[in-house]
PDB file of C-alpha atoms in Angstrom:
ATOM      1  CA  UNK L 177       0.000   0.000   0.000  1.00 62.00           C
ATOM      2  CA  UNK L 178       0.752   3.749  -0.712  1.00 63.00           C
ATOM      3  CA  UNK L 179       2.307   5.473   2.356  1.00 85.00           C
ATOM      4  CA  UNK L 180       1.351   9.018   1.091  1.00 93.00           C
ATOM      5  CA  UNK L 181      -1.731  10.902   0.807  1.00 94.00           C
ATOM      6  CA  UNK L 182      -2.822  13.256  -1.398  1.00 96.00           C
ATOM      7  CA  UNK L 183      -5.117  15.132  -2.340  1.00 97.00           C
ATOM      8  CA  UNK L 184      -7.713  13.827  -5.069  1.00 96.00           C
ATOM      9  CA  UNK L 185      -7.922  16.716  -7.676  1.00 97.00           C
ATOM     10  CA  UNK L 186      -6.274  20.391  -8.097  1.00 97.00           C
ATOM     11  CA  UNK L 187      -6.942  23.835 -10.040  1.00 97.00           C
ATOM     12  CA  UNK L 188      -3.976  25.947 -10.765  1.00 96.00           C
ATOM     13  CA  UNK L 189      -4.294  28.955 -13.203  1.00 97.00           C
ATOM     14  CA  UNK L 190      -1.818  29.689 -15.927  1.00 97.00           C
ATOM     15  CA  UNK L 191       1.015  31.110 -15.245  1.00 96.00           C
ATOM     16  CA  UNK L 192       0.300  30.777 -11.264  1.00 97.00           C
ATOM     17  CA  UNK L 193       2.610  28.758  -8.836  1.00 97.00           C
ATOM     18  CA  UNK L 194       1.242  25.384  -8.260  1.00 98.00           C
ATOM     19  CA  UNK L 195       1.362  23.765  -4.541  1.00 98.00           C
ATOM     20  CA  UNK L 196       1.013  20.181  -4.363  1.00 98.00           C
ATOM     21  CA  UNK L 197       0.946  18.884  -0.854  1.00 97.00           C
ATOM     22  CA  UNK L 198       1.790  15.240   0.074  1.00 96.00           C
ATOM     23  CA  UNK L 199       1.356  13.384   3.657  1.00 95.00           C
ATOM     24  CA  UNK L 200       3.713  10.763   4.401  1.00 93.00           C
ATOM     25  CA  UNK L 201       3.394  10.604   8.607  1.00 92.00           C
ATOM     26  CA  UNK L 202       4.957   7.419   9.130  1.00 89.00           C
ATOM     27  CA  UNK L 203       8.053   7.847   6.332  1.00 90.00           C
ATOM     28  CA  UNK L 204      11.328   6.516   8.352  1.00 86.00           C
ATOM     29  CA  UNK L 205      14.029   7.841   8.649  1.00 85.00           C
ATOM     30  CA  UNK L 206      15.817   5.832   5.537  1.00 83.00           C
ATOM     31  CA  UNK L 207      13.040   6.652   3.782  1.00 87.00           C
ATOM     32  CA  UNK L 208      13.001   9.165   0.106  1.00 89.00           C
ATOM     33  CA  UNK L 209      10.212  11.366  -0.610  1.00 93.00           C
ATOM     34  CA  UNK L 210      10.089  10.816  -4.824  1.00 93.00           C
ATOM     35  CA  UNK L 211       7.566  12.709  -7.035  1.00 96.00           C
ATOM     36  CA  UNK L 212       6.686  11.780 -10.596  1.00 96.00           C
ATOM     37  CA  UNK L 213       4.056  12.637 -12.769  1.00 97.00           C
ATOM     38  CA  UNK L 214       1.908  11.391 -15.690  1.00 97.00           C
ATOM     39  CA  UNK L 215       0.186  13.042 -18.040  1.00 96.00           C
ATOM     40  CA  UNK L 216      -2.411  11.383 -20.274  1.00 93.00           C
ATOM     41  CA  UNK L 217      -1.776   8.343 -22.348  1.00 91.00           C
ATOM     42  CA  UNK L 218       1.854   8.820 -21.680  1.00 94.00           C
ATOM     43  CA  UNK L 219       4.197   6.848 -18.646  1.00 95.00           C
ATOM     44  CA  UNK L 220       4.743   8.481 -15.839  1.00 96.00           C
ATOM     45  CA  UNK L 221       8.015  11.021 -15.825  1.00 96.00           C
ATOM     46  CA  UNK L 222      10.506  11.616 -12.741  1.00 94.00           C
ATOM     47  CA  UNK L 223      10.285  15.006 -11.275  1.00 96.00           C
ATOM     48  CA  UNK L 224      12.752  15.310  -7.911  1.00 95.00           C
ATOM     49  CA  UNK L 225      13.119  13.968  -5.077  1.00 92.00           C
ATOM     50  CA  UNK L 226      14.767  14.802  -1.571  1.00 93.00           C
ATOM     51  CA  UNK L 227      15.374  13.544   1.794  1.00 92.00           C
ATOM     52  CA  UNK L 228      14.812  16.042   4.429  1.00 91.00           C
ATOM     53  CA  UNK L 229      16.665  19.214   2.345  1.00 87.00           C
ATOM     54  CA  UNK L 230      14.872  21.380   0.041  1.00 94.00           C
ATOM     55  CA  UNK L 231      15.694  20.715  -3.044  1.00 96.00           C
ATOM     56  CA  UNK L 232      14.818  22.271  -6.521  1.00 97.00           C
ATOM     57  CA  UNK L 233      16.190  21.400 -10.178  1.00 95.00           C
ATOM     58  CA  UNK L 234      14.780  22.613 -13.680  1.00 95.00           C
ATOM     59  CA  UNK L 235      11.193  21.543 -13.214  1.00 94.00           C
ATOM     60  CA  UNK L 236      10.126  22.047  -9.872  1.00 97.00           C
ATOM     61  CA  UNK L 237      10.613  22.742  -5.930  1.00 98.00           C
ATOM     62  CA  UNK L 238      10.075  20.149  -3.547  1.00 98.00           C
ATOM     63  CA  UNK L 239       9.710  21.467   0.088  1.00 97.00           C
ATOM     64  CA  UNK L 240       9.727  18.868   3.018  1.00 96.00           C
ATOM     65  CA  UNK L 241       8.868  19.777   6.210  1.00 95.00           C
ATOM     66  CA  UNK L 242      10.948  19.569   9.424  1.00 94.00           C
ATOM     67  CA  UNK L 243       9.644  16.769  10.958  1.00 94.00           C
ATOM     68  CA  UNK L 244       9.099  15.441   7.397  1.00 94.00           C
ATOM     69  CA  UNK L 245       5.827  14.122   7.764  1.00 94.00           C
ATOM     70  CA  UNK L 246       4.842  16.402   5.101  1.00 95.00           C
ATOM     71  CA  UNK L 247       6.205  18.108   1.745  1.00 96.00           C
ATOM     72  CA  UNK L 248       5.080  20.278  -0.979  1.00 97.00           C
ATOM     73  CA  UNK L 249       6.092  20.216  -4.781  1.00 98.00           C
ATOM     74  CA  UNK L 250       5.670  23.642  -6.105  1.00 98.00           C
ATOM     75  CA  UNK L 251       5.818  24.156  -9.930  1.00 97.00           C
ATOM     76  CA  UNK L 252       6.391  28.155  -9.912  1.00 96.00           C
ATOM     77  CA  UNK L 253       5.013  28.733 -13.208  1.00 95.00           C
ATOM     78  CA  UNK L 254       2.517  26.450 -14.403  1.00 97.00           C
ATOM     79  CA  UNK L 255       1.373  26.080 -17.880  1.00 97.00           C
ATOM     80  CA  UNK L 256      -1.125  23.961 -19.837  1.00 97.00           C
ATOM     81  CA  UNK L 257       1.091  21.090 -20.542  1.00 96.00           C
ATOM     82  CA  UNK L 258       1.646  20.769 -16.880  1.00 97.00           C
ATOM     83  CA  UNK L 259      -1.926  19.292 -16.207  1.00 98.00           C
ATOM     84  CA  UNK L 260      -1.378  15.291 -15.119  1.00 98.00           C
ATOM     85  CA  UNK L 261      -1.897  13.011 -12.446  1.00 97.00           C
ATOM     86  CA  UNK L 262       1.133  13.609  -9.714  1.00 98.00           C
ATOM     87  CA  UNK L 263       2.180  11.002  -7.385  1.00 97.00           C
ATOM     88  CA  UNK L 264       3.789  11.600  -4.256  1.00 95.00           C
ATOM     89  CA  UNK L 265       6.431   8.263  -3.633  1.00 92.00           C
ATOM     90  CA  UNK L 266       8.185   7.222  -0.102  1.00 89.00           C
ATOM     91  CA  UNK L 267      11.428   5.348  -1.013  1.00 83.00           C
ATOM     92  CA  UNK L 268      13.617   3.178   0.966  1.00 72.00           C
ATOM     93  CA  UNK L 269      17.241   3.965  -0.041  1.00 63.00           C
ATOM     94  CA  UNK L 270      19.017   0.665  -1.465  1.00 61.00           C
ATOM     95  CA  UNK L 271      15.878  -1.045  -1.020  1.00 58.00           C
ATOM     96  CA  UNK L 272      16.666  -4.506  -2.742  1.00 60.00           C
ATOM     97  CA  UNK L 273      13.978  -4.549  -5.553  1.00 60.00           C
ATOM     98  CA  UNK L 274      13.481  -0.279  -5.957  1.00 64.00           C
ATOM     99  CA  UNK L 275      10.334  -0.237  -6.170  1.00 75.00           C
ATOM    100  CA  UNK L 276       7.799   2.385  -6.488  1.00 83.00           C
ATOM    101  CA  UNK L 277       4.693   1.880  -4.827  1.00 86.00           C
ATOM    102  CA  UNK L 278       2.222   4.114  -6.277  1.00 89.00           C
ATOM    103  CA  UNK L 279      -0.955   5.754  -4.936  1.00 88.00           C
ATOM    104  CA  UNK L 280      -3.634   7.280  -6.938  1.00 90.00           C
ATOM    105  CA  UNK L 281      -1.894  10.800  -6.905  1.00 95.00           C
ATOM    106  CA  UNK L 282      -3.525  14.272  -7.386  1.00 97.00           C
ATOM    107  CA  UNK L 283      -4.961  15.319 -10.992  1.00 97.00           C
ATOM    108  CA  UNK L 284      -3.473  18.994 -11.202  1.00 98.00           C
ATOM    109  CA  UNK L 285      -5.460  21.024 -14.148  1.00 98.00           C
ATOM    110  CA  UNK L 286      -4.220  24.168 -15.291  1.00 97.00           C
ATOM    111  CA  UNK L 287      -6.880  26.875 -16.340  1.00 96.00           C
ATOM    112  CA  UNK L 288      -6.050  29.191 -18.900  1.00 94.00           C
TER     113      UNK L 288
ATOM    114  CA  UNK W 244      18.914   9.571 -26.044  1.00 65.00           C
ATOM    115  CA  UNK W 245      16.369   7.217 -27.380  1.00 81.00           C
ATOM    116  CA  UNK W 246      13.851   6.464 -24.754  1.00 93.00           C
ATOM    117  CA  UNK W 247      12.482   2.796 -23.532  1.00 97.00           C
ATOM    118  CA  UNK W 248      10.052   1.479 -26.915  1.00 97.00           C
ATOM    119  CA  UNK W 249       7.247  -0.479 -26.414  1.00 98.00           C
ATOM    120  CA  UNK W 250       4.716  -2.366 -28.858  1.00 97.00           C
ATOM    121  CA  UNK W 251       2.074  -2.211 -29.538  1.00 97.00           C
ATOM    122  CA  UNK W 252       0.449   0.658 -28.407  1.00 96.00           C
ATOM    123  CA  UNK W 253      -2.758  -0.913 -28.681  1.00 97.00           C
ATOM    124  CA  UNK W 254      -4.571  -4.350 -28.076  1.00 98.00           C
ATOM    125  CA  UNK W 255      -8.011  -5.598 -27.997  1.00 98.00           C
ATOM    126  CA  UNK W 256      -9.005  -9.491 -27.470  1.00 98.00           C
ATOM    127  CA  UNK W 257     -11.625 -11.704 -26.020  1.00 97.00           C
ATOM    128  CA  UNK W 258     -11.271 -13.547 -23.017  1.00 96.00           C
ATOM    129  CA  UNK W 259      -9.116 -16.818 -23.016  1.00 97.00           C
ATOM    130  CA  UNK W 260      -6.951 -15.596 -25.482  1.00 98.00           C
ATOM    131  CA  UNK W 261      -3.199 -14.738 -25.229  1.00 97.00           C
ATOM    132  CA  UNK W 262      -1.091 -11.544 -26.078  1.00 98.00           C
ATOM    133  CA  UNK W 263       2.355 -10.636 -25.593  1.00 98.00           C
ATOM    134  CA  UNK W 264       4.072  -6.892 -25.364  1.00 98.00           C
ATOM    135  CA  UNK W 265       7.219  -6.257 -26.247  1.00 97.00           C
ATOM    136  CA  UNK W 266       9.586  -3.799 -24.564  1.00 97.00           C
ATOM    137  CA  UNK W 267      12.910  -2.515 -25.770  1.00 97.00           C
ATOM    138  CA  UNK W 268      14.788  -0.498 -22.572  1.00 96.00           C
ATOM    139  CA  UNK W 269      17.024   2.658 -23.169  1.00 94.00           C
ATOM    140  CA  UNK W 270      20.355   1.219 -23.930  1.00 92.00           C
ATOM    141  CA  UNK W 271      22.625  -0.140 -21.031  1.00 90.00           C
ATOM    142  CA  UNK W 272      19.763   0.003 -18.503  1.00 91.00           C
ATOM    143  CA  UNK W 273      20.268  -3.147 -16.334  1.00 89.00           C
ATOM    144  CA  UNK W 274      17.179  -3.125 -14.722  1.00 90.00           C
ATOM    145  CA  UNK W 275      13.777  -3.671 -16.063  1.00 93.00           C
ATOM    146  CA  UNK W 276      10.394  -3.313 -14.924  1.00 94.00           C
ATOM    147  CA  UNK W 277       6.384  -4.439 -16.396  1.00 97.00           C
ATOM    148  CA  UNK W 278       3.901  -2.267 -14.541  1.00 97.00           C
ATOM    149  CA  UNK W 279       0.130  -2.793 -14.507  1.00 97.00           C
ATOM    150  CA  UNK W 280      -1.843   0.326 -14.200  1.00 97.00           C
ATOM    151  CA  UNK W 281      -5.840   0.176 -14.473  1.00 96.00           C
ATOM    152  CA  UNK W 282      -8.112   2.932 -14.857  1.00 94.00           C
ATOM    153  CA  UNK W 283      -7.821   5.540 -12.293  1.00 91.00           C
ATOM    154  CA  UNK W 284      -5.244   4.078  -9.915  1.00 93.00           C
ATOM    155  CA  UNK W 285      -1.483   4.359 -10.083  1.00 93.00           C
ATOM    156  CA  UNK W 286       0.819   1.986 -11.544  1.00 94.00           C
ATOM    157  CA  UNK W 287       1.709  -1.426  -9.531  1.00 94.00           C
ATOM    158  CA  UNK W 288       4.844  -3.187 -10.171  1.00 93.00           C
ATOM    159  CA  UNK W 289       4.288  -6.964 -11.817  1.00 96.00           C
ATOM    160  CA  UNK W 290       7.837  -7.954 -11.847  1.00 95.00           C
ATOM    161  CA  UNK W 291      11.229  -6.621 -12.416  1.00 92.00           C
ATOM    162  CA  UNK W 292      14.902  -8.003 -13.654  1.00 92.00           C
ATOM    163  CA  UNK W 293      18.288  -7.381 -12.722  1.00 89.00           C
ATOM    164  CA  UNK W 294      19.965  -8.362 -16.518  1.00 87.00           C
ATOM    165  CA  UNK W 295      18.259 -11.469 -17.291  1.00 85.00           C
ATOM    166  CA  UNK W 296      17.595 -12.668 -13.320  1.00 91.00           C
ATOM    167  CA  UNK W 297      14.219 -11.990 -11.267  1.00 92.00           C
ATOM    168  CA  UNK W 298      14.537  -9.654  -9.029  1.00 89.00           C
ATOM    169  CA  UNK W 299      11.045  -9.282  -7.852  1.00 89.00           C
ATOM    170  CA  UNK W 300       8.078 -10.861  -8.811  1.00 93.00           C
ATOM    171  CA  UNK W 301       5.979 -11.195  -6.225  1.00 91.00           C
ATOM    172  CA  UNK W 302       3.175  -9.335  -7.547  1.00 92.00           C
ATOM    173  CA  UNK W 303       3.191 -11.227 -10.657  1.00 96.00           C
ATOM    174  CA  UNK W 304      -0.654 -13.777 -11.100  1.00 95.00           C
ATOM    175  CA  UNK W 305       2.120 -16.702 -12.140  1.00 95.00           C
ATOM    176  CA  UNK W 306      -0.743 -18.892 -13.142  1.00 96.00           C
ATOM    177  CA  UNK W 307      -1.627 -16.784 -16.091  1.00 97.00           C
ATOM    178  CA  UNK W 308       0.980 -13.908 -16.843  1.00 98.00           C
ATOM    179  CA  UNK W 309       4.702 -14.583 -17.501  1.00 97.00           C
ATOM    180  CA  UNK W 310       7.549 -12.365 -18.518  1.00 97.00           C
ATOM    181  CA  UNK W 311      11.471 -13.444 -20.238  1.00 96.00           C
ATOM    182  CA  UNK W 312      14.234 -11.105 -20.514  1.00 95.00           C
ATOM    183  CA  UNK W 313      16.155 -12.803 -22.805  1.00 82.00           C
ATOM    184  CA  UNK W 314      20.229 -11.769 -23.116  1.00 86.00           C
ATOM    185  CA  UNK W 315      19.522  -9.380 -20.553  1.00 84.00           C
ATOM    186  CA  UNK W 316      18.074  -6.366 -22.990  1.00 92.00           C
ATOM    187  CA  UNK W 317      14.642  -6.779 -24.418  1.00 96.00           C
ATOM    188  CA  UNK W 318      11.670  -8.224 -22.497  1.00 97.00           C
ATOM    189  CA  UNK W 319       8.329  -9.743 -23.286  1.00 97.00           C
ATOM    190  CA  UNK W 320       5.179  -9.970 -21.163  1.00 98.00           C
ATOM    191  CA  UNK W 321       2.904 -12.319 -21.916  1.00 98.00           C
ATOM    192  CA  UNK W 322      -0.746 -12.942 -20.382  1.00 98.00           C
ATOM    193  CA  UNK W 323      -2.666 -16.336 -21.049  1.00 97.00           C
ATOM    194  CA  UNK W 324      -5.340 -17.040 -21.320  1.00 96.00           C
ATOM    195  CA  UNK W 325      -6.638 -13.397 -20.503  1.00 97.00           C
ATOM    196  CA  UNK W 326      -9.274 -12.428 -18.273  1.00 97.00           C
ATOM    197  CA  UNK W 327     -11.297  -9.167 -18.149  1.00 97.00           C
ATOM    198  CA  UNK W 328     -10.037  -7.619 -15.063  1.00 97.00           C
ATOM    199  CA  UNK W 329      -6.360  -7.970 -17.426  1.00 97.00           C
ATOM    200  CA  UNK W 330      -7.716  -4.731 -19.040  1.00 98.00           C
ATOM    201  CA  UNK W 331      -5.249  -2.100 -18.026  1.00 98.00           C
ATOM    202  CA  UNK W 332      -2.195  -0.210 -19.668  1.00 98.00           C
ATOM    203  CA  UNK W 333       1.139  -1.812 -19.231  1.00 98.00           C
ATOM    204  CA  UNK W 334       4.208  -0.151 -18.349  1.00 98.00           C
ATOM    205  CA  UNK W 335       7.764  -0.783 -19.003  1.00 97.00           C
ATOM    206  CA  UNK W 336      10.325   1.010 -17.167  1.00 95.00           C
ATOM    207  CA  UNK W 337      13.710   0.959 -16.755  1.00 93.00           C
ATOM    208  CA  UNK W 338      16.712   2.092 -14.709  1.00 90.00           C
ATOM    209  CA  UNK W 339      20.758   2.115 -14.876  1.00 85.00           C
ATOM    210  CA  UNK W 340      21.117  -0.177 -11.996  1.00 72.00           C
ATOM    211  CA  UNK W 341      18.924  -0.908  -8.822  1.00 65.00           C
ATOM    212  CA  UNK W 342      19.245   1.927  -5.704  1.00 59.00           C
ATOM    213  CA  UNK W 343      18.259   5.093  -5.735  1.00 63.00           C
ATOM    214  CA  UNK W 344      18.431   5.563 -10.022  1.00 75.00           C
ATOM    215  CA  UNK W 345      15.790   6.866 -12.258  1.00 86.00           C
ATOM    216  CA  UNK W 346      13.213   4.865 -13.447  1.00 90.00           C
ATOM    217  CA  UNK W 347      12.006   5.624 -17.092  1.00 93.00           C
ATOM    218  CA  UNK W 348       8.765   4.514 -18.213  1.00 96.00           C
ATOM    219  CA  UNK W 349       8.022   3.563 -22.165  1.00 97.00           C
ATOM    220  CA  UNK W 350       4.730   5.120 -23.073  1.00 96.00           C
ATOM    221  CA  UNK W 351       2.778   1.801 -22.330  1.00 97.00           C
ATOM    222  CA  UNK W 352       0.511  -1.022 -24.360  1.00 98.00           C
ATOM    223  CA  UNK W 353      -3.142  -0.462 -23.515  1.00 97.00           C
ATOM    224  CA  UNK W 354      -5.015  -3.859 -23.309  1.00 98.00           C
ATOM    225  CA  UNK W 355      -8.839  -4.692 -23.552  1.00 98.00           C
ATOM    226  CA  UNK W 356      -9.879  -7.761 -22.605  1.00 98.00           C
ATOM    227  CA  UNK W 357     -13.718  -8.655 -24.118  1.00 97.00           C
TER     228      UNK W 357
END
């Protein structure tokens, strides 16, 4: 089972900084926070991830929280192409098989 | 770089019959990985291969699917006979080694099952 929860379904207007938030109370201390994210017909695509630093590359901002129970993926300028299904991943480093145990993620739809 | 290829896009069969997908993984990727992702929930892992060994396949319904990575490169998934809960997209992925790497998904083969 997923160890993250988000939420269902987002609106984010064009142009407009999206927040995506992601629970993960009972992520360990070994434990990743990944994020990916699919849009339609297509496989899902790698967006960051972090450990307990903020950490930001081309696409996005992830944001955990102290206690990192919690963390936010910000897009800071969102466009149309943007809209997808985003999944929120806990990760145990070196874990023998790497696998990603997706949950049903948050559908993020940019307005224009 | 040329990313992982999968084929075919599309399939449509009755029930009790068999199909195979195909998946080609970006080039020096040791590890592969079939997803099974049905409408409106997220992907689930079915089985994954460290060159040409099982790594993980514990999540694989052995009395109907099966999967071969021959040579340690390309890898076929095959289902037989199908059922109609086997409707679903299927996902190949694929990373450099196992750890913390990458994984990147081919675009998928969507099945229906009638």
């Amino acid at each position: 089972d997923a160890k993250t929860t988000q939420p269902p379904s987002m609106d984010c207007a064009e142009g407009r900084a999206a927040n995506l938030p992601c629970n993960h109370s009972t992520i360990s201390g070994n434990e990743y926070v990944y994020w990916y994210r699919q849009i339609h017909s297509q496989g899902p695509q790698y967006i960051i991830h972090g450990l307990k630093n903020n950490e930001t590359n081309e696409m996005a901002s992830l944001i955990i929280t102290e206690d990192r129970k919690s963390s936010t993926l910000i897009l800071p300028h969102a466009t149309l192409r943007d809209t997808a299904v985003y999944y929120c991943i806990v990760r145990v480093y070196g874990g023998a098989t790497n696998k990603l145990i997706f949950g049903t993620g948050t559908l993020l739809a940019v307005q224009p | 770089e040329a990313g992982v290829a999968q084929s075919p896009r599309y399939k449509i069969i009755e029930k009790r019959q068999s199909v195979a997908f195909w998946c080609n993984p970006i080039s020096g990727h040791a590890t592969l990985y079939w997803y099974q992702q049905i409408l409106g929930q997220g992907p689930k892992l079915l089985i994954q291969f460290q060159n040409n060994g099982v790594v993980d396949d514990s999540q694989l319904p052995k009395d109907r699917f099966s999967a071969e990575r021959l040579k340690g490169v390309d890898s076929t998934l095959k289902i037989q006979p199908a059922k109609l809960e086997d409707s679903a997209v299927y996902l190949c992925a694929s990373s450099l080694v196992r750890g913390m790497e990458t994984q990147y998904f081919g675009p998928g083969t969507r099945l229906l099952v009638l």
